[in-house]
Amino acid sequence: MSLLSVLGVLSSAIFSGISLLYTTLGEVVDERAGIVNLGLEGVLLVSASSGFAVTVVTQNPFLGVLVAMLVGGLMNMILGYLVIHRQANQLASGLALMFFGFGLSALIGKPYVGMKINPLPRIPFPGLSSLPRVYSSLFSFDILIYLSIPMAVFIWWLLYRTRWGLGLRAVGENADTAFASGRDPRLIRYQALFLGGLLAGLGAAHLSIAYTMNWTEYMTGGRGFIAVALVIFSRWHPLRAIVGALLFSGAVAFQLLLQSSGVQVSPFLLDTIPYILTLLVLIAWGGNGKQSAPASLGRVYHGSE
Amino acid sequence: MLQNVKPFPPGSYSPLLSSIVRYLLMALMALFLFGIILLLSGQNAILSYKDMFVSTLGSLYGFSEVLVTMIPIVITALAVALPARVGLINVGGEGQLYIGAAFATWGALTFQYLPSWILLPLMMLLGMFGGALWAFIPGYLKAIGLVNETITTLLMNSIAPKIIGFLIFGFWHSAMDTVKTANFVPAARLPTFFGTRIHLGLVFALLLLGFFWFIMKYTRWGLEMRAIGGNPQAARRNGIPLKGYLITVMCIGGAIAGLAGMAQVSGFYGVLFLNFSSGLGFMGFLICWLAGGEPLGIFLMSFIIAIITTGGNLLQLTRDLPYAVINILLALTLFVVLARPSFFEGRKA
């Protein structure tokens, strides 16, 4: 097996994993504020389809990314209205949001199936331009890939080094206490959901506008649920989310490597690796894992009228 | 708050009537919202609705199709409702259904020469065993206090369809097609009735609903389960075997979902293929939650949802809309019920 094919595998693993990192970061923010968003799959689909549609119409991928982000935020606002305002069950509301996303994305994306777009431009990795073109072209990434790890650091900074982040985490731990110390749990949860939606939208935009460069129904292929699993794997921490996304990318790379070296392992079984690892990690932590979960995750805040 | 304003004076109507009126009002609201979306996408909303209702409730065949659609979602809703009584949140109906279907399919393919009256009960047992096996892991991990069952069932939902893919691609695919098994032999198909697609699964669904209601209301088990659901520690101190109940109830829930999987592949499709469920388990979870875990509510909600999804088939044909669009109407209905608009004076879900 040549160096070139190994590098090729590495490059495609990075491309397929990046949408997951953004999505996982978004879910970390949601869950830190105490809200489980099981509708992520639907949010991703609607963002991916609308971002793609805008890119086709305007031929401007950056506008597409922007719209995908905003749509992600708006989708999460639906969940926010249901679980914050109407105090509905979070799991059920999330699943309803998922079905909504299945339908809406199909409707939005239908006229644009098979269309060509201007994808996000790719910029060669700095310092590699002296390499032969076959190598450097493997490592020319779009802007969202370069921004992914800085974004994880930024979210960490936002959650752990700002007053707003402190308030957000406080609401996730105990909304009543946060309220007593002068914060508005409802407002903070809406803000968290909106930010989470923006991040999920970024992930979805990378998927349809930069990576696959097309739109097909159900194109996210369970990434929403993988992200929910990776949040647990990364113990609700933005920096460990990088490890989680790497785990997924690694599984993809491993799978591609095995295939290209002729080893026959069912790709279906390899697809289960991230889930099984997450499950094993949860078992290995035993009861300790609970301590890192936000204490009031999934609970309804009834307010204090 | 608005929630305290009552639209009708209490006691002026029966609870059954009021709940039916409430569901109807909610359905109307969802239809109105979806109508707006239809209009925006350039469709005639009134005509679309007419098509939908004529095709489902306007003929005996249409009605039979609604019943067929109801079968798996009633059963998967029960797979959630039973564990919910002891406080377990089983989001894993989807995975349990897949594994149940896989076990039943194994039976159908391996013992295809057996007569129907042995093969079908065998497939049912296998399906239930598969579902129970898939639910045992989360149930056990929960009972020994290791991992929360919501998380594990969700993770295992994502694993199950991939195992099905592995089995179909690797071993079971037919000579013609790599994404499905060969068609089941007639002996492995659940009998159908009245020349429609209604199959024996409907009887399973109704019997299970009845059993569930009876056990919860009239037996010691039902009482003990409600005690655990109310306060697990108090129940344990009163001598109720808590761990045993948690594991057993979770496994029974899984077995029920597995039976739904068996009914789908044996009664409805007659073949196992990739991603055949497309959210039946999740739908059951939603229905159970919306119905508050009550048997009658599960029946009514499933009926409404079945009308919507069955009618959606037709929208795709006559209105040139993608099939997935019906998910919007479905989701709007769910949103409306979840939001419990104050003038419906709904119960806390």
XYZ file of C-alpha atoms in Angstrom:
654
model
C 0.000 0.000 0.000
C 1.455 3.305 -1.037
C 1.934 6.390 1.023
C -0.378 8.175 -1.364
C -3.342 5.930 -0.620
C -2.764 6.204 3.129
C -2.733 9.980 2.830
C -5.827 9.820 0.656
C -7.620 7.858 3.347
C -6.531 10.373 5.959
C -7.796 13.265 3.877
C -11.204 11.748 3.205
C -11.561 10.831 6.877
C -10.995 14.483 7.786
C -13.576 15.588 5.252
C -16.227 13.184 6.498
C -15.630 13.869 10.180
C -15.699 17.650 10.203
C -19.471 18.081 9.956
C -19.700 15.846 12.983
C -17.374 18.023 15.055
C -19.491 21.134 14.497
C -22.691 19.228 15.177
C -21.282 17.690 18.348
C -20.153 21.125 19.558
C -23.672 22.409 18.970
C -25.164 19.566 20.966
C -22.642 20.149 23.761
C -23.911 23.725 24.052
C -27.572 22.587 24.046
C -27.003 19.906 26.645
C -24.849 22.114 28.860
C -27.916 24.341 29.145
C -29.964 21.270 30.087
C -31.659 20.455 26.799
C -31.260 17.201 24.887
C -31.853 17.802 21.208
C -32.780 14.458 19.675
C -34.033 16.270 16.581
C -30.500 17.021 15.461
C -30.850 14.695 12.491
C -33.771 16.761 11.207
C -32.013 20.055 11.921
C -28.990 18.885 9.926
C -31.122 17.824 6.977
C -33.039 21.091 6.749
C -29.836 23.121 7.092
C -28.035 21.032 4.482
C -30.884 21.264 1.982
C -31.558 24.966 2.392
C -27.852 25.825 2.353
C -27.455 23.788 -0.799
C -30.503 25.388 -2.425
C -29.218 28.892 -1.700
C -25.808 27.970 -3.078
C -27.383 26.708 -6.303
C -29.525 29.813 -6.704
C -26.930 32.442 -5.836
C -23.801 30.500 -6.838
C -22.290 31.841 -3.635
C -21.255 29.076 -1.219
C -20.628 31.520 1.623
C -24.196 32.743 1.437
C -25.244 29.088 1.478
C -23.252 28.464 4.661
C -24.785 31.534 6.280
C -28.331 30.452 5.421
C -27.643 26.896 6.615
C -26.503 28.299 9.971
C -29.523 30.540 10.382
C -31.890 27.743 9.420
C -30.232 25.504 12.001
C -30.787 28.163 14.628
C -34.423 28.606 13.633
C -35.095 24.859 13.669
C -33.784 24.732 17.201
C -36.114 27.590 18.109
C -39.059 25.271 17.359
C -37.655 22.823 19.874
C -37.081 25.725 22.237
C -40.688 26.847 22.011
C -41.948 23.341 22.730
C -39.645 22.401 25.595
C -39.005 25.796 27.194
C -42.229 27.659 26.631
C -44.743 24.829 26.467
C -42.741 22.610 28.835
C -43.142 19.560 26.613
C -41.060 16.424 27.025
C -37.634 16.922 25.455
C -37.151 13.467 23.971
C -40.590 13.401 22.349
C -40.249 16.977 21.061
C -36.832 16.178 19.624
C -38.154 13.151 17.772
C -41.045 15.223 16.401
C -38.498 17.786 15.217
C -36.600 14.987 13.504
C -39.689 13.918 11.533
C -40.336 17.567 10.669
C -36.808 17.835 9.307
C -37.203 14.660 7.210
C -40.221 16.187 5.479
C -39.177 19.810 5.189
C -35.728 18.998 3.814
C -37.243 16.738 1.148
C -39.577 19.538 0.104
C -36.831 22.176 0.044
C -34.249 20.007 -1.664
C -36.396 18.337 -4.319
C -35.943 20.930 -7.102
C -32.168 20.906 -6.558
C -31.418 17.180 -6.683
C -28.448 16.530 -8.969
C -27.593 20.233 -9.433
C -23.996 21.407 -9.625
C -22.684 24.048 -7.257
C -19.672 26.206 -6.629
C -18.365 24.407 -3.552
C -16.538 26.174 -0.780
C -13.107 27.017 -2.215
C -10.226 24.865 -1.010
C -7.036 26.404 0.251
C -3.810 24.351 0.251
C -2.440 23.522 3.670
C 0.229 26.132 4.448
C 3.805 24.867 3.970
C 2.847 21.939 1.783
C 2.814 23.817 -1.508
C 6.348 22.650 -2.297
C 5.204 19.022 -2.365
C 4.190 17.349 -5.617
C 0.714 18.299 -6.695
C -0.797 14.857 -5.998
C 0.081 15.244 -2.332
C -0.741 18.883 -1.847
C -4.138 18.506 -3.517
C -5.059 15.899 -0.880
C -4.374 18.435 1.799
C -6.139 21.450 0.473
C -9.053 22.028 2.755
C -11.950 24.419 2.841
C -12.242 27.170 5.388
C -14.650 25.235 7.614
C -12.056 22.535 8.172
C -9.408 25.058 9.168
C -11.883 26.733 11.496
C -13.104 23.548 13.172
C -10.560 23.188 15.961
C -10.384 26.935 16.660
C -14.181 26.765 16.894
C -13.978 24.006 19.501
C -11.524 26.130 21.493
C -13.796 29.145 21.082
C -16.807 27.213 22.403
C -14.701 25.987 25.323
C -13.711 29.590 26.033
C -17.306 30.702 25.745
C -18.579 28.031 28.140
C -15.761 28.047 30.682
C -14.230 31.509 30.564
C -17.131 33.925 30.157
C -19.925 35.030 32.456
C -22.466 33.999 29.869
C -20.996 30.500 29.739
C -21.015 30.260 33.517
C -24.696 31.209 33.508
C -25.432 28.689 30.785
C -23.759 25.863 32.690
C -25.495 26.950 35.884
C -28.870 26.674 34.156
C -27.947 23.207 32.965
C -26.997 22.119 36.476
C -29.862 23.678 38.380
C -32.209 26.146 36.760
C -33.830 27.222 40.028
C -30.519 28.142 41.606
C -29.511 29.975 38.456
C -32.780 31.873 38.620
C -32.200 32.721 42.268
C -28.828 34.185 41.379
C -30.466 36.568 38.947
C -30.307 34.715 35.655
C -33.180 34.005 33.304
C -33.072 30.239 32.624
C -35.561 30.435 29.763
C -33.683 33.162 27.910
C -30.365 31.382 28.409
C -31.804 28.112 27.120
C -33.140 29.827 24.017
C -29.735 31.408 23.449
C -27.992 28.075 23.929
C -30.346 26.349 21.505
C -29.837 29.090 18.931
C -26.064 28.851 19.195
C -26.289 25.064 19.059
C -28.433 25.363 15.935
C -25.929 27.700 14.285
C -23.164 25.179 14.923
C -25.256 22.256 13.657
C -26.011 24.388 10.591
C -22.278 24.849 10.012
C -21.785 21.102 10.162
C -24.648 20.512 7.754
C -23.321 23.205 5.420
C -19.957 21.491 5.330
C -21.655 18.238 4.450
C -23.678 19.496 1.489
C -21.702 22.519 0.280
C -18.101 21.436 0.829
C -17.879 17.664 1.174
C -20.459 15.841 -0.940
C -21.401 18.914 -3.021
C -24.894 17.623 -3.672
C -28.245 17.086 -2.000
C -29.961 13.733 -1.535
C -32.783 12.837 0.833
C -31.576 11.552 4.224
C -28.018 12.421 3.223
C -26.903 12.914 6.835
C -27.137 9.163 7.395
C -27.533 9.206 11.160
C -24.913 11.902 11.874
C -27.382 13.589 14.209
C -27.549 10.521 16.419
C -23.802 9.954 16.220
C -23.354 13.514 17.484
C -25.650 12.832 20.444
C -23.534 9.768 21.228
C -20.284 11.688 20.837
C -21.463 14.340 23.292
C -21.728 11.629 25.910
C -18.401 10.173 24.807
C -16.775 13.582 25.191
C -18.423 14.020 28.587
C -20.154 17.272 27.619
C -16.801 19.006 27.041
C -16.079 20.964 23.826
C -12.382 20.052 23.661
C -13.021 16.354 24.162
C -15.550 16.660 21.339
C -12.509 16.920 19.061
C -11.437 13.484 20.296
C -14.953 12.210 19.674
C -14.997 13.474 16.095
C -11.515 12.013 15.576
C -12.837 8.681 16.794
C -15.513 8.775 14.134
C -13.074 9.907 11.448
C -10.687 7.216 12.587
C -13.357 4.565 12.182
C -14.072 5.841 8.687
C -10.359 5.883 7.834
C -9.868 2.397 9.260
C -12.725 1.169 7.129
C -11.325 2.756 3.958
C -7.845 1.430 4.713
C -9.106 -2.104 5.178
C -11.042 -1.886 1.960
C -8.144 -0.533 -0.056
C -5.788 -3.171 1.328
C -8.213 -5.884 0.326
C -9.200 -7.099 3.791
C -12.816 -8.191 3.727
C -14.595 -6.758 6.729
C -18.199 -5.745 6.332
C -18.447 -1.945 6.238
C -21.667 -2.336 8.216
C -19.804 -3.802 11.165
C -17.146 -1.098 11.001
C -19.910 1.512 11.060
C -20.916 0.271 14.484
C -17.481 0.994 15.997
C -18.192 4.568 17.203
C -21.404 3.438 18.911
C -19.898 0.376 20.522
C -16.888 2.341 21.744
C -19.168 4.979 23.248
C -21.171 2.236 24.941
C -18.015 0.614 26.307
C -16.680 3.936 27.547
C -19.966 4.579 29.352
C -19.793 1.155 30.998
C -16.148 1.655 31.943
C -16.954 4.926 33.698
C -19.758 3.228 35.559
C -21.486 5.603 37.893
C -18.811 8.265 37.503
C -20.012 9.245 34.061
C -23.116 10.732 35.573
C -21.199 13.347 37.465
C -20.071 15.009 34.276
C -23.570 15.173 32.808
C -25.383 18.440 33.480
C -27.531 17.682 36.519
C -30.829 18.986 35.186
C -30.395 17.607 31.674
C -33.834 16.823 30.282
C -35.753 18.374 33.154
C -38.473 20.912 32.603
C -37.951 24.310 34.173
C -41.335 25.289 35.533
C -40.404 28.840 36.372
C -41.111 30.435 39.670
C -44.415 32.199 39.378
C -51.420 32.247 33.144
C -53.503 31.262 30.160
C -53.319 27.626 31.169
C -55.771 28.274 33.967
C -58.492 29.576 31.682
C -60.996 26.817 31.028
C -62.824 26.897 27.709
C -65.758 24.800 28.863
C -67.189 24.540 32.353
C -65.824 21.339 33.910
C -68.204 18.440 34.204
C -70.410 19.497 31.324
C -69.038 16.786 29.071
C -67.744 13.263 29.458
C -63.978 12.730 29.606
C -64.020 10.456 26.569
C -65.932 12.991 24.502
C -63.690 15.806 25.650
C -60.554 13.898 24.747
C -61.956 13.111 21.306
C -62.916 16.764 20.782
C -59.460 17.791 21.946
C -57.707 15.430 19.528
C -59.925 16.618 16.678
C -59.198 20.275 17.375
C -55.486 19.509 17.462
C -55.705 17.604 14.188
C -57.521 20.562 12.591
C -54.827 22.922 13.760
C -52.097 20.706 12.314
C -54.007 20.399 9.037
C -54.283 24.183 8.897
C -50.527 24.643 9.406
C -49.702 21.993 6.814
C -52.180 23.644 4.446
C -50.079 26.778 4.595
C -46.981 24.777 3.674
C -48.855 23.089 0.809
C -49.996 26.471 -0.483
C -46.465 27.819 -0.273
C -45.205 24.931 -2.385
C -47.837 25.680 -5.003
C -50.354 22.943 -4.201
C -54.076 23.176 -3.731
C -54.422 22.377 -0.056
C -58.154 21.650 -0.100
C -57.866 19.217 -2.998
C -54.867 17.528 -1.397
C -56.789 16.996 1.813
C -59.792 15.723 -0.086
C -57.546 13.183 -1.815
C -56.049 12.176 1.495
C -59.311 11.594 3.285
C -61.155 9.996 0.404
C -58.270 7.604 -0.081
C -58.136 6.586 3.572
C -61.591 6.882 5.116
C -63.615 7.020 1.908
C -63.435 3.346 1.019
C -63.224 0.021 2.777
C -59.899 -0.691 1.104
C -58.523 2.690 2.209
C -59.695 2.004 5.733
C -58.056 -1.407 5.696
C -54.784 0.240 4.689
C -55.070 2.558 7.706
C -55.453 -0.478 9.957
C -52.425 -2.106 8.336
C -50.356 0.987 9.048
C -51.558 1.021 12.638
C -50.291 -2.468 13.464
C -46.581 -1.827 14.013
C -47.000 1.557 15.685
C -49.544 0.310 18.217
C -47.175 -2.524 19.137
C -44.057 -0.355 19.369
C -46.008 2.168 21.447
C -46.796 -0.640 23.910
C -43.099 -1.552 23.938
C -42.536 1.928 25.357
C -45.638 2.101 27.562
C -44.861 -0.979 29.656
C -41.304 -0.020 30.698
C -42.577 3.530 31.272
C -44.786 2.179 34.088
C -41.694 1.287 36.117
C -40.046 4.573 35.160
C -37.847 3.195 32.375
C -37.560 5.329 29.252
C -37.250 2.890 26.370
C -36.222 4.919 23.324
C -34.884 1.712 21.823
C -38.008 0.357 20.138
C -36.446 0.993 16.755
C -33.417 -1.189 17.462
C -35.415 -3.898 19.221
C -37.777 -4.039 16.250
C -34.851 -4.502 13.857
C -33.251 -7.262 15.884
C -36.617 -8.988 16.345
C -37.143 -8.866 12.596
C -33.642 -10.276 12.049
C -34.238 -13.234 14.372
C -37.642 -13.924 12.793
C -36.076 -13.749 9.338
C -33.408 -16.227 10.383
C -36.206 -18.581 11.398
C -38.069 -18.019 8.146
C -34.997 -18.726 6.027
C -33.623 -21.651 8.025
C -36.805 -23.602 8.675
C -38.673 -22.749 5.505
C -39.736 -26.370 4.991
C -41.640 -26.578 8.248
C -45.426 -26.328 8.096
C -46.917 -22.939 8.771
C -48.445 -23.839 12.142
C -44.997 -24.615 13.562
C -42.995 -22.042 11.614
C -45.070 -18.962 12.461
C -45.119 -19.476 16.249
C -41.398 -20.245 16.038
C -40.771 -16.982 14.184
C -42.844 -15.095 16.745
C -40.814 -16.580 19.579
C -37.572 -15.830 17.771
C -38.657 -12.252 17.077
C -39.609 -11.718 20.698
C -36.370 -13.320 21.856
C -34.345 -11.018 19.587
C -36.105 -7.907 20.829
C -35.763 -9.031 24.439
C -32.064 -9.720 23.961
C -31.527 -6.215 22.582
C -33.428 -4.732 25.515
C -31.691 -6.902 28.108
C -28.402 -5.031 27.774
C -29.855 -1.578 28.604
C -32.143 -3.119 31.220
C -29.304 -4.919 32.972
C -26.974 -1.905 32.842
C -29.740 0.228 34.343
C -30.675 -2.284 37.036
C -27.116 -2.535 38.359
C -26.970 1.255 38.318
C -24.243 1.544 35.716
C -25.636 3.431 32.706
C -28.871 5.258 32.072
C -31.239 3.315 29.802
C -32.153 6.339 27.650
C -28.586 6.682 26.440
C -27.956 2.973 25.895
C -31.202 2.329 24.028
C -30.486 5.299 21.750
C -26.981 4.038 20.979
C -28.246 0.537 20.336
C -30.861 1.891 17.916
C -28.033 2.992 15.680
C -26.224 -0.334 15.922
C -29.171 -2.583 15.062
C -29.826 -1.523 11.426
C -26.133 -1.977 10.686
C -26.238 -5.523 11.978
C -29.180 -6.133 9.655
C -27.128 -4.697 6.797
C -24.233 -6.997 7.706
C -26.493 -10.042 7.770
C -28.271 -9.230 4.506
C -25.146 -8.330 2.546
C -23.041 -11.074 4.012
C -25.377 -14.040 4.187
C -29.025 -13.577 3.450
C -29.312 -11.586 0.250
C -31.197 -13.168 -2.602
C -29.592 -14.034 -5.889
C -31.177 -11.042 -7.603
C -30.675 -8.284 -5.113
C -28.026 -7.439 -2.522
C -30.206 -5.240 -0.332
C -32.959 -7.764 0.433
C -33.424 -11.362 1.408
C -35.315 -13.769 -0.810
C -39.093 -13.504 -0.466
C -40.393 -15.558 2.434
C -42.094 -18.838 1.594
C -45.902 -18.734 2.008
C -45.637 -20.784 5.208
C -43.591 -17.981 6.783
C -46.192 -15.298 6.022
C -48.780 -14.278 8.590
C -52.288 -14.932 7.221
C -54.148 -11.938 5.804
C -57.869 -11.290 5.991
C -60.731 -10.234 3.721
C -58.537 -9.931 0.639
C -56.816 -6.875 2.094
C -53.320 -6.434 3.513
C -54.621 -6.645 7.080
C -52.667 -9.476 8.692
C -52.694 -11.399 11.932
C -50.487 -8.683 13.433
C -53.642 -6.634 14.017
C -54.877 -9.344 16.365
C -51.516 -9.294 18.187
C -51.799 -5.535 18.552
C -55.335 -5.612 19.943
C -54.616 -8.541 22.265
C -51.508 -6.817 23.599
C -53.469 -3.603 24.192
C -56.068 -5.615 26.122
C -53.439 -7.540 28.117
C -51.621 -4.361 28.978
C -54.783 -2.704 30.227
C -55.811 -5.778 32.221
C -52.421 -6.411 33.825
C -51.984 -2.803 34.813
C -55.446 -2.512 36.287
C -56.247 -5.846 37.848
C -53.103 -7.753 38.749
C -50.552 -7.648 41.506
C -47.818 -7.164 38.906
C -49.518 -4.024 37.633
C -49.761 -2.662 41.152
C -46.129 -3.447 41.911
C -45.002 -1.889 38.653
C -46.909 1.280 39.409
C -45.345 1.283 42.870
C -41.862 1.079 41.349
C -42.748 3.821 38.873
C -43.934 6.006 41.732
C -41.026 5.555 44.092
C -38.465 2.827 43.378
C -36.739 2.951 46.764
C -40.004 2.782 48.695
C -41.098 -0.131 46.531
C -37.817 -1.949 47.208
C -38.144 -1.469 50.971
C -41.636 -2.929 50.744
C -40.137 -6.137 49.412
C -40.739 -5.671 45.702
C -37.776 -7.153 43.791
C -36.682 -3.940 42.085
C -33.785 -5.207 39.948
C -35.732 -8.221 38.756
C -38.639 -6.034 37.739
C -36.478 -3.506 35.904
C -34.708 -6.184 33.862
C -37.823 -8.277 33.210
C -40.021 -5.353 32.228
C -37.377 -3.956 29.902
C -36.986 -7.368 28.269
C -40.747 -7.746 27.858
C -40.834 -4.284 26.282
C -38.088 -5.379 23.914
C -39.928 -8.606 23.167
C -43.043 -6.613 22.230
C -41.018 -4.408 19.872
C -39.397 -7.532 18.450
C -42.845 -8.937 17.761
C -43.653 -5.732 15.850
C -40.562 -6.372 13.741
C -41.614 -9.957 13.131
C -45.131 -8.807 12.146
C -43.690 -6.256 9.706
C -41.417 -8.679 7.858
C -43.730 -11.684 8.023
C -47.127 -10.011 7.723
C -46.520 -6.851 5.737
C -43.420 -7.135 3.545
C -42.731 -10.849 3.348
C -39.056 -10.006 3.001
C -36.334 -8.335 5.070
C -34.515 -5.374 3.559
C -32.231 -2.557 4.647
C -33.810 0.204 6.739
C -37.257 -1.322 6.381
C -38.504 0.276 9.572
C -37.755 3.950 8.817
C -38.704 5.187 12.252
C -41.528 2.871 13.376
C -39.897 2.501 16.780
C -39.499 6.255 17.199
C -43.101 6.719 16.116
C -44.187 4.281 18.810
C -42.247 6.270 21.391
C -43.963 9.477 20.320
C -47.415 7.905 20.300
C -46.936 6.414 23.742
C -45.745 9.725 25.097
C -48.564 11.712 23.526
C -51.118 9.224 24.815
C -49.701 9.400 28.316
C -49.113 5.628 28.170
C -52.855 4.875 28.296
C -54.137 2.007 26.096
C -57.112 3.936 24.694
C -54.981 6.971 23.913
C -52.399 4.777 22.196
C -55.151 3.348 20.022
C -56.582 6.764 19.088
C -53.209 8.419 18.436
C -52.062 5.466 16.314
C -55.262 5.713 14.302
C -54.742 9.419 13.590
C -51.074 8.939 12.708
C -51.968 5.999 10.467
C -54.504 8.097 8.548
C -51.866 10.742 7.980
C -49.136 8.394 6.777
C -51.473 6.319 4.619
C -52.956 9.421 3.008
C -49.433 10.670 2.405
C -48.792 7.794 0.040
C -51.420 9.226 -2.242
C -50.169 12.805 -2.067
C -46.932 11.562 -3.509
C -48.694 9.957 -6.459
C -51.228 12.631 -7.310
C -49.465 15.811 -6.249
C -45.903 15.013 -7.243
C -44.608 15.752 -3.762
C -41.764 13.727 -2.257
C -43.108 11.013 0.037
C -41.135 12.406 2.942
C -43.330 15.524 2.862
C -45.990 13.688 4.814
C -43.536 13.752 7.699
C -44.220 17.492 7.879
C -47.922 16.957 8.526
C -47.047 14.226 10.973
C -44.586 16.465 12.789
C -46.994 19.405 12.861
C -49.603 17.140 14.448
C -47.034 16.068 17.013
C -45.945 19.671 17.634
C -49.532 20.727 18.250
C -50.120 17.877 20.688
C -46.789 18.436 22.438
C -47.425 22.153 22.748
C -50.835 21.427 24.304
C -52.324 24.782 23.391
C -53.965 26.193 26.478
C -57.494 26.246 25.066
C -57.389 22.454 24.870
C -56.643 22.275 28.570
C -54.510 19.193 27.996
C -52.957 17.020 30.617
C -49.256 17.156 31.373
C -47.560 14.770 29.002
